[in-house]
XYZ file of C-alpha atoms in Angstrom:
233
model
C -16.836 -8.091 -5.065
C -13.392 -7.133 -6.422
C -11.177 -4.764 -4.498
C -11.195 -1.450 -6.387
C -7.597 -0.741 -5.369
C -6.385 -4.192 -6.434
C -7.676 -3.662 -9.964
C -6.934 0.053 -10.145
C -4.659 -0.277 -13.175
C -7.530 -1.863 -15.124
C -9.987 0.961 -14.395
C -11.812 2.311 -17.432
C -12.579 6.055 -17.653
C -16.058 6.951 -16.445
C -17.125 8.331 -19.868
C -16.176 5.034 -21.545
C -18.169 3.035 -18.999
C -21.163 5.354 -19.329
C -21.082 5.079 -23.122
C -20.926 1.276 -22.944
C -23.845 1.056 -20.499
C -25.916 3.527 -22.517
C -25.285 1.501 -25.683
C -26.329 -1.699 -23.969
C -29.394 -0.107 -22.361
C -30.657 0.868 -25.823
C -31.256 -2.847 -26.438
C -34.099 -2.635 -23.944
C -35.512 -5.174 -21.516
C -33.210 -6.436 -18.801
C -30.213 -4.776 -20.532
C -31.396 -1.385 -19.288
C -29.219 -0.119 -16.447
C -29.605 3.612 -15.888
C -26.515 5.739 -15.277
C -26.495 9.058 -13.413
C -29.445 11.426 -13.265
C -31.384 12.725 -10.244
C -31.021 10.781 -6.998
C -34.686 11.113 -6.050
C -36.624 7.867 -6.323
C -33.633 5.550 -5.854
C -32.095 3.752 -2.886
C -28.986 1.595 -2.359
C -29.556 -2.058 -3.186
C -28.028 -2.910 0.171
C -31.160 -1.436 1.773
C -33.412 -3.707 -0.306
C -31.290 -6.721 0.569
C -31.408 -5.899 4.287
C -35.203 -5.761 4.064
C -35.281 -9.165 2.402
C -36.561 -7.824 -0.941
C -39.937 -7.950 0.818
C -41.698 -5.317 -1.273
C -40.906 -6.992 -4.594
C -41.648 -10.460 -3.211
C -45.118 -9.353 -2.097
C -45.802 -7.658 -5.431
C -44.800 -10.764 -7.364
C -46.870 -13.034 -5.114
C -49.901 -10.789 -5.644
C -49.345 -10.687 -9.406
C -49.366 -14.459 -9.589
C -52.222 -14.768 -7.096
C -50.358 -16.894 -4.582
C -50.141 -16.606 -0.821
C -46.921 -18.626 -0.756
C -44.377 -15.859 -0.267
C -41.369 -18.025 -1.043
C -42.689 -18.176 -4.628
C -42.702 -14.388 -4.708
C -39.166 -14.312 -3.313
C -37.907 -16.831 -5.865
C -39.443 -15.146 -8.910
C -38.333 -11.680 -7.741
C -34.829 -13.079 -7.206
C -34.826 -14.632 -10.688
C -35.825 -11.350 -12.309
C -33.229 -9.418 -10.322
C -30.518 -11.880 -11.368
C -31.446 -11.341 -15.029
C -31.217 -7.556 -14.555
C -27.701 -8.018 -13.189
C -26.352 -10.541 -15.704
C -27.733 -8.919 -18.862
C -25.914 -5.549 -18.888
C -22.725 -7.033 -17.450
C -22.500 -9.754 -20.115
C -23.324 -7.309 -22.905
C -20.853 -4.635 -21.776
C -18.081 -7.186 -21.401
C -18.559 -8.841 -24.781
C -19.567 -5.822 -26.860
C -17.381 -3.126 -25.311
C -14.649 -4.953 -23.400
C -15.708 -3.337 -20.108
C -16.815 -5.125 -16.933
C -19.121 -2.721 -15.052
C -18.468 -2.138 -11.366
C -21.800 -2.725 -9.594
C -20.627 -1.772 -6.112
C -22.820 1.340 -5.859
C -25.847 -0.129 -7.607
C -29.229 1.296 -6.643
C -32.854 0.204 -7.084
C -35.910 2.249 -7.940
C -38.181 2.972 -4.967
C -41.225 1.887 -6.956
C -39.976 -1.185 -8.823
C -37.105 -3.436 -9.905
C -35.238 -1.002 -12.219
C -31.522 -0.538 -11.469
C -29.231 2.487 -11.591
C -25.564 3.363 -11.131
C -25.222 6.898 -9.741
C -21.704 7.066 -11.178
C -20.276 4.929 -13.997
C -17.338 2.714 -13.046
C -15.765 -0.419 -14.427
C -12.662 -2.180 -15.689
C -11.217 -3.012 -19.077
C -11.702 -6.759 -19.341
C -8.389 -7.378 -21.126
C -6.456 -5.698 -18.304
C -7.925 -7.858 -15.547
C -6.044 -10.990 -14.422
C -9.292 -12.990 -14.676
C -12.160 -11.068 -16.257
C -14.538 -14.023 -15.907
C -13.987 -14.161 -12.155
C -14.443 -10.409 -11.754
C -17.625 -10.476 -13.862
C -19.016 -13.359 -11.853
C -18.123 -11.720 -8.561
C -19.951 -8.533 -9.539
C -23.239 -10.369 -10.040
C -22.942 -13.162 -7.493
C -21.851 -10.711 -4.794
C -25.202 -8.990 -5.120
C -27.125 -12.256 -5.192
C -25.288 -13.512 -2.091
C -26.210 -10.292 -0.257
C -29.840 -10.675 -1.327
C -29.945 -14.278 -0.084
C -28.330 -13.330 3.230
C -31.067 -10.781 3.932
C -34.051 -13.023 3.231
C -36.384 -13.615 6.162
C -38.486 -16.102 4.188
C -36.924 -19.553 3.928
C -35.907 -20.495 0.392
C -33.539 -23.365 -0.404
C -30.029 -21.997 -1.151
C -29.585 -24.264 -4.186
C -32.904 -23.057 -5.579
C -31.495 -19.526 -5.499
C -28.245 -20.738 -7.077
C -30.329 -22.382 -9.782
C -32.088 -19.074 -10.357
C -28.698 -17.412 -10.840
C -27.659 -20.037 -13.394
C -30.988 -19.869 -15.200
C -30.882 -16.060 -15.370
C -27.324 -16.195 -16.716
C -28.361 -18.546 -19.514
C -31.441 -16.451 -20.292
C -29.341 -13.280 -20.472
C -26.968 -15.090 -22.802
C -29.818 -16.229 -25.065
C -31.257 -12.727 -25.234
C -27.875 -11.296 -26.201
C -27.344 -14.050 -28.766
C -30.705 -13.263 -30.371
C -29.650 -9.627 -30.728
C -26.133 -10.368 -31.985
C -25.614 -13.902 -33.401
C -21.974 -13.077 -34.202
C -21.252 -13.304 -30.465
C -22.141 -17.019 -30.344
C -18.669 -18.489 -29.802
C -17.479 -15.906 -27.279
C -20.821 -15.877 -25.487
C -20.972 -19.664 -25.258
C -17.416 -19.792 -23.934
C -18.021 -17.108 -21.299
C -21.352 -18.567 -20.172
C -19.877 -22.064 -19.938
C -16.960 -20.842 -17.850
C -19.246 -18.887 -15.517
C -21.507 -21.903 -15.023
C -18.481 -23.871 -13.831
C -17.521 -21.388 -11.099
C -18.429 -21.043 -7.444
C -22.066 -21.605 -6.517
C -23.073 -21.649 -10.178
C -21.311 -24.984 -10.597
C -23.816 -27.822 -10.777
C -26.872 -25.583 -11.173
C -27.591 -26.960 -14.642
C -26.192 -27.451 -18.121
C -26.391 -25.892 -21.540
C -28.290 -28.192 -23.896
C -27.943 -26.510 -27.292
C -25.770 -24.086 -29.291
C -28.497 -21.488 -28.677
C -27.710 -21.531 -24.940
C -30.836 -23.454 -23.977
C -30.459 -24.509 -20.352
C -31.791 -27.293 -18.152
C -31.547 -26.479 -14.483
C -31.341 -28.967 -11.599
C -33.678 -27.091 -9.269
C -37.077 -25.464 -9.646
C -37.925 -21.772 -9.256
C -41.377 -22.754 -7.840
C -43.304 -21.057 -10.633
C -45.190 -24.326 -11.137
C -46.783 -23.774 -7.709
C -48.637 -20.660 -8.897
C -52.319 -21.122 -9.809
C -51.412 -21.507 -13.499
C -49.378 -24.620 -12.720
C -47.078 -23.821 -15.648
C -43.442 -24.869 -15.854
C -40.552 -22.817 -17.205
C -38.750 -24.007 -20.308
C -35.592 -24.896 -18.369
C -37.388 -26.503 -15.416
C -36.027 -29.748 -14.009
C -39.667 -30.950 -13.792
C -40.374 -30.359 -17.491
C -40.825 -33.381 -19.764
């Protein structure tokens, strides 16, 4: 993740960051990232990562009636990636602020996310806002992957990150079609960086995506495939 001192001159005031995140959260779904409030009921995401996201993986596996825990890990990872990408993309494009996710926390009883204190940078004051944005999300996903004690293919997890990015982009586009050009440009650039490179490709102006790996959802008892699955017809 970016060095806070290195980008100190680009820091946005806490009230501006809080207002941007609150505005984005009002859109609902994966855009909701709580800011401030009581500390009870929350824990640092680093703790969840160190425990291998085990609690969420087991819950997901039970929900989909599968004993194959790597499926639970993959689907929990995919959902977490969407919860990271969605507010960061929206804040950057709608308010010109890249949120700082360094202190991100998770609810004790579920996947909801919270920042105890608002922090972030003005995108137009960063030397490379796309890189900083990507580092904020991928830094968390790298930490999650490093803590897993259930074997899941690294490129499957990278594919999840790319898929979640595209899905977050589509959701934002549905809410604000005027963002199409900027959103397509930002998503395309992100998909060409780091471990996101080669995870898949955008297939339409609506940010439809075809990934090159599978999230394993097809191995649940339903046997269904996701819309961007590499196994889909």
